Short mmCIF file of C-alpha atoms in Angstrom, two decimals:
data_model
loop_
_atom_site.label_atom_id
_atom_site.label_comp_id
_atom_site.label_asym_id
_atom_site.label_seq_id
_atom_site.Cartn_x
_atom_site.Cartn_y
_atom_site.Cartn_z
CA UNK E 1 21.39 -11.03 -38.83
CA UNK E 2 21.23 -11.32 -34.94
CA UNK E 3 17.56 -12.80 -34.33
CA UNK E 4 16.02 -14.23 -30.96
CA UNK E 5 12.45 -15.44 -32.22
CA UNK E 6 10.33 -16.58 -29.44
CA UNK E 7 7.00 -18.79 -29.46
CA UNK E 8 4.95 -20.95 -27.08
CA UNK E 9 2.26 -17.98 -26.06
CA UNK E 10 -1.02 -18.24 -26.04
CA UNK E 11 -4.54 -18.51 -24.33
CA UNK E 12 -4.05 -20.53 -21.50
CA UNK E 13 -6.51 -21.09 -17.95
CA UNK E 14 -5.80 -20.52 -14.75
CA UNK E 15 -4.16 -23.20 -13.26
CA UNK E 16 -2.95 -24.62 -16.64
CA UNK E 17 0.81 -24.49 -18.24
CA UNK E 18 2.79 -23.25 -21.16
CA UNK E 19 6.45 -24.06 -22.62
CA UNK E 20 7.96 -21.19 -24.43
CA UNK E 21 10.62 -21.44 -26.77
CA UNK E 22 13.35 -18.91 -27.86
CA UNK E 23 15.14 -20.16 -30.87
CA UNK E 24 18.38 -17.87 -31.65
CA UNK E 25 19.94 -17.18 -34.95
CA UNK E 26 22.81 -14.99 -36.77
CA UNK E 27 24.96 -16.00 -33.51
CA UNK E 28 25.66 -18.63 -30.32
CA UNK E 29 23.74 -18.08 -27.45
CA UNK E 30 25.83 -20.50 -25.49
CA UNK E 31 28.14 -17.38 -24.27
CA UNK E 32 25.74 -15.25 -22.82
CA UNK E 33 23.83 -15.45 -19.89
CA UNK E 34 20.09 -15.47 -21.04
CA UNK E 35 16.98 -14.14 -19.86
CA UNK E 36 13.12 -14.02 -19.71
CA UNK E 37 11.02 -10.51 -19.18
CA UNK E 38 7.71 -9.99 -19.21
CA UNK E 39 5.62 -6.83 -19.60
CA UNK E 40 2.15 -6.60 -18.32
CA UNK E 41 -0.57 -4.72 -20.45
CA UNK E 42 0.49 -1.15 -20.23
CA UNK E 43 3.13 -1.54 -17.69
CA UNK E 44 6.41 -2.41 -17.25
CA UNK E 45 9.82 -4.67 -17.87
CA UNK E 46 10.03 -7.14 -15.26
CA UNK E 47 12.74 -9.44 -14.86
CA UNK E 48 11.18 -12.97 -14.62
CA UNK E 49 14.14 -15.43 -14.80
CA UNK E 50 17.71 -15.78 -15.69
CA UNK E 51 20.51 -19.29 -16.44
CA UNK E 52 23.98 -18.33 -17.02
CA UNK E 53 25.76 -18.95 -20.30
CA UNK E 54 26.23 -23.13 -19.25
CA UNK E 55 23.32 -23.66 -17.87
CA UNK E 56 24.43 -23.82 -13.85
CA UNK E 57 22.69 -21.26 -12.51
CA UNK E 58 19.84 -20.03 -12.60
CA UNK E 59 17.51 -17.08 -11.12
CA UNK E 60 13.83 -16.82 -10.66
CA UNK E 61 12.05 -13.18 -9.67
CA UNK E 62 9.43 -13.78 -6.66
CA UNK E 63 6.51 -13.36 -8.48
CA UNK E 64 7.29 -16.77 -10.31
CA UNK E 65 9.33 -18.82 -8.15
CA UNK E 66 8.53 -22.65 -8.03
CA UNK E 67 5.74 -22.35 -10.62
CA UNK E 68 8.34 -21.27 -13.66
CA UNK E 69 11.37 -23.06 -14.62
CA UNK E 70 14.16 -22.03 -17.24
CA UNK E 71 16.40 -24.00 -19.39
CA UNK E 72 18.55 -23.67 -22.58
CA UNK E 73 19.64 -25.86 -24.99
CA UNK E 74 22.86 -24.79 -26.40
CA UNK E 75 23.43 -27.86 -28.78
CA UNK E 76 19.91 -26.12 -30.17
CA UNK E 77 20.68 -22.64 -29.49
CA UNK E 78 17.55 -22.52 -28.03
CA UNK E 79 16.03 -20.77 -24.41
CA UNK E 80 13.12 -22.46 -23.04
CA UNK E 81 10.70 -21.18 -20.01
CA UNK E 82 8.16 -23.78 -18.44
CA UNK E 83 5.32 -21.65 -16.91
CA UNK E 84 2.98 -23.86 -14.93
CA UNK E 85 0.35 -22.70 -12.23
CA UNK E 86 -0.17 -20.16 -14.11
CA UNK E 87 -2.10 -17.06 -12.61
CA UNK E 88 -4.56 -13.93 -14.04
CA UNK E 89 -1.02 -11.86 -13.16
CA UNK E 90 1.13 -13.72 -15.63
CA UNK E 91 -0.80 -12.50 -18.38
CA UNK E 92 2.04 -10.31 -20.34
CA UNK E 93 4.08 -10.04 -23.56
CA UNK E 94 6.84 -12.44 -22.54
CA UNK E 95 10.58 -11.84 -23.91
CA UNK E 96 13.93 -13.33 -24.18
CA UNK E 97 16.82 -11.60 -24.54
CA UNK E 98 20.60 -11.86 -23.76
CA UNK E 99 23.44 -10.31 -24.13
CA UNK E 100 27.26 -10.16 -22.87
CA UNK E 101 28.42 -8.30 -19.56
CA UNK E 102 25.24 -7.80 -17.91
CA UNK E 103 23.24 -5.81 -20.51
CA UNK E 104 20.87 -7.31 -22.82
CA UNK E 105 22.07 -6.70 -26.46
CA UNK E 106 19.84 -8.82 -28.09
CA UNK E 107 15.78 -8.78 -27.18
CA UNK E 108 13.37 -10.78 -29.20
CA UNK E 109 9.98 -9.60 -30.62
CA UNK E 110 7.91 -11.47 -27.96
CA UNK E 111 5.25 -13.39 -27.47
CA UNK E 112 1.99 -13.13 -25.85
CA UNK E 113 0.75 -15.28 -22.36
CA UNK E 114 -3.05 -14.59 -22.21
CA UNK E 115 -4.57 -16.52 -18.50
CA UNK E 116 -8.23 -16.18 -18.67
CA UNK E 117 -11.48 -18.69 -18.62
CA UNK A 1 16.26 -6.25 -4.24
CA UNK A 2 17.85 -3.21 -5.36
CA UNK A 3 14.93 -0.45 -6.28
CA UNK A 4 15.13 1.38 -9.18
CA UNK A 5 13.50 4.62 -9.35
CA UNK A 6 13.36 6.80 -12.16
CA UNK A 7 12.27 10.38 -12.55
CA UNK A 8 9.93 12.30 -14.46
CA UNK A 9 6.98 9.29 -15.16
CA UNK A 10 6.03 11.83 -17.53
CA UNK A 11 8.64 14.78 -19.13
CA UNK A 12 7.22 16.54 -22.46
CA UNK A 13 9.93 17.99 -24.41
CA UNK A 14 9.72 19.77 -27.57
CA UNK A 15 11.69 18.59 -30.93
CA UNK A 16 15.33 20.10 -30.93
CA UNK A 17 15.18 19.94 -27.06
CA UNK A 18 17.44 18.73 -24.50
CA UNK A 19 15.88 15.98 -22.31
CA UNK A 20 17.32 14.99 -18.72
CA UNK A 21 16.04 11.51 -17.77
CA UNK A 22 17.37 10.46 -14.21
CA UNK A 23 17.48 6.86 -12.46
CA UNK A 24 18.49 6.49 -9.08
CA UNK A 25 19.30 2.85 -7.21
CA UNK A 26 18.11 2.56 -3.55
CA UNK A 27 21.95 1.21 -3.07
CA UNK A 28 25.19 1.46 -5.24
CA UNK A 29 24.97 -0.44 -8.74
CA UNK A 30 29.18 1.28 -9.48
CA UNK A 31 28.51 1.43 -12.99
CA UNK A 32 26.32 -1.39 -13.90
CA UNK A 33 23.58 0.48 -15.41
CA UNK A 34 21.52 0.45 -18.83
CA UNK A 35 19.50 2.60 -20.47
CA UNK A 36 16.52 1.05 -23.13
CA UNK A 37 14.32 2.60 -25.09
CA UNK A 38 10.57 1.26 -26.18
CA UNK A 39 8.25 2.63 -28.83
CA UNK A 40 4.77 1.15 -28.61
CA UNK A 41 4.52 -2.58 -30.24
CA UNK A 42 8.09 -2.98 -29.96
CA UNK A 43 10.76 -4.54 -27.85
CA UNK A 44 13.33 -2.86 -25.81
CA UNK A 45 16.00 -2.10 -27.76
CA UNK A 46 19.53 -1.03 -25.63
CA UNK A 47 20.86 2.51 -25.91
CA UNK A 48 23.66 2.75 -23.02
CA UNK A 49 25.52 0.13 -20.78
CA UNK A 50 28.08 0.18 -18.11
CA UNK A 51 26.14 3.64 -17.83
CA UNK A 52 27.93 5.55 -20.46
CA UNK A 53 28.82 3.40 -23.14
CA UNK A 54 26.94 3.66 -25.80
CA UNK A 55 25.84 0.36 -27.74
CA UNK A 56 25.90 -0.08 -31.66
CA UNK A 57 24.44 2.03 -34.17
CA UNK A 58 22.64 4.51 -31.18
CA UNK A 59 23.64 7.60 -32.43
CA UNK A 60 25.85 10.38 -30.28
CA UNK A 61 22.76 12.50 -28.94
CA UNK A 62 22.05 9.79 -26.51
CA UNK A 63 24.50 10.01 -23.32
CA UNK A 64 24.39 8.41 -19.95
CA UNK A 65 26.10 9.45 -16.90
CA UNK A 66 26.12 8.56 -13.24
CA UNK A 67 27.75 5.99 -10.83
CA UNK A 68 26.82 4.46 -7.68
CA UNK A 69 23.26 5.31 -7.10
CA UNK A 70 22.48 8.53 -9.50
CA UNK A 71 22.13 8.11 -13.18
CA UNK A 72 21.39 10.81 -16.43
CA UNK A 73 20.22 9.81 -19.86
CA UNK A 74 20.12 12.82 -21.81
CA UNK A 75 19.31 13.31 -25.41
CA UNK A 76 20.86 16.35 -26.90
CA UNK A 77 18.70 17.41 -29.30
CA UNK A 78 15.27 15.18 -29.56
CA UNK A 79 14.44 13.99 -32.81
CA UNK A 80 10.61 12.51 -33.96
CA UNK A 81 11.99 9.25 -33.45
CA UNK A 82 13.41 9.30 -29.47
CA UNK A 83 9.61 9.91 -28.08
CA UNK A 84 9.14 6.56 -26.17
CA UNK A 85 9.68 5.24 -23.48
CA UNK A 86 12.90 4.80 -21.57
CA UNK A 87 14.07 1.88 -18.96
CA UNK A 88 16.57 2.09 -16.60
CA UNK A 89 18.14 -1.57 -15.48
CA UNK A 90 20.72 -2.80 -13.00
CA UNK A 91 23.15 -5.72 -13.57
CA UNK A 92 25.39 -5.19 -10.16
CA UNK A 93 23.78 -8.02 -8.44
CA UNK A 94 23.49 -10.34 -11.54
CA UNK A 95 21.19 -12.26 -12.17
CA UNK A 96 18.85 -10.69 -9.47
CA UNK A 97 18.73 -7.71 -11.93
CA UNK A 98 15.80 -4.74 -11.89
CA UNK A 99 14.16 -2.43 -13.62
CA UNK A 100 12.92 0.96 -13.34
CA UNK A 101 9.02 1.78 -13.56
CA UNK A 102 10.43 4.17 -16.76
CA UNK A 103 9.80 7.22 -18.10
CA UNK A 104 8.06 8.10 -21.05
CA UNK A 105 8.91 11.09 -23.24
CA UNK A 106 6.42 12.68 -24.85
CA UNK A 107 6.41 15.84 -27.56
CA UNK A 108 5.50 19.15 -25.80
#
């Protein structure tokens, strides 16, 4: 079975950082491009961040640029997002997916980024 | 950034019905266009791409339509299941890909 399982969320304050994870099973993520979008309570899909299928590019939506950073691990067919600065606005249900040809075929259940003192 | 805009926010539609969703890009996408649908908990879950294919296992009442900067998702004949809401998403400028605001479909 095709699974993308993500994990990292959390409460978190603003100002502070979170890692999330995306750990991929029933197939290889290292030939798709992968991707990170989040979902703010009751709104909704934004496109946060994107790394193509080896890792050499990458793409970061304005709202996050130079406070977010993604990565992959294909060895561990895993996606990784590094969230730091982290703002009242980044509170959302966070999700990876990927998929081949530009559509994203595979989504995972997401997980929850809560910013609040 | 490419907008995309979709239209109704809101269309109620009773079961059995024919539903129209439309998308429209603020410049051309050619046919790099999806179509997701979300029920409330869940994730996204793909119905269309290249904006008429259908993906696996969505069954033959969904069907998209469109090119360049005008795009139709219509479900022939709405079952209990298809009330959600649908996303519209452009992959033409990869990886600065966008979303539409959605629409949700309620029952009339």
């Amino acid at each position: 079975e095709v699974q993308l399982v993500e994990s990292g969320g959390g409460l978190v304050q603003p100002g502070g950082s979170l890692r999330l994870s995306c750990a991929a099973s029933g197939f290889s993520i290292r030939s798709y491009a992968m991707h990170w979008v989040r979902q703010a309570p009751g709104k909704g899909l934004e496109h946060v961040s994107a790394i193509s299928s080896d890792g050499g590019s990458t793409y970061y939506g304005n709202s996050v640029k130079g406070r977010f950073t993604i990565s992959r691990d294909n060895t561990k067919n895993t996606l990784y997002l590094q969230m730091g600065s982290l703002r009242v606005d980044d509170m959302a249900v966070y999700y990876c997916a990927g998929g081949v040809g530009g559509s994203y075929s595979n989504w995972g259940q997401g997980t929850l980024v809560t910013v609040s003192s | 950034e490419i907008v995309m805009t979709q239209s109704p926010a809101t269309l109620s539609v009773s079961p059995g019905e024919r539903a129209t969703l439309s998308c429209r890009a603020s410049q051309s996408v050619s046919s790099n266009l999806a179509w997701y649908q979300q029920k409330p908990g869940q994730a996204p879950r793909l119905l269309i791409y290249a904006a008429s294919t259908r993906a696996t296992g969505i069954p033959a009442r969904f069907s998209g339509s469109g090119s360049g900067t005008e795009f139709t998702l219509t479900i022939s004949s709405l079952q209990s299941e298809d009330f959600a809401v649908y996303y519209c998403q452009q992959y033409n400028t990869w990886p600065r890909d966008t979303f539409g605001q959605g629409t949700k479909l309620e029952i009339k």
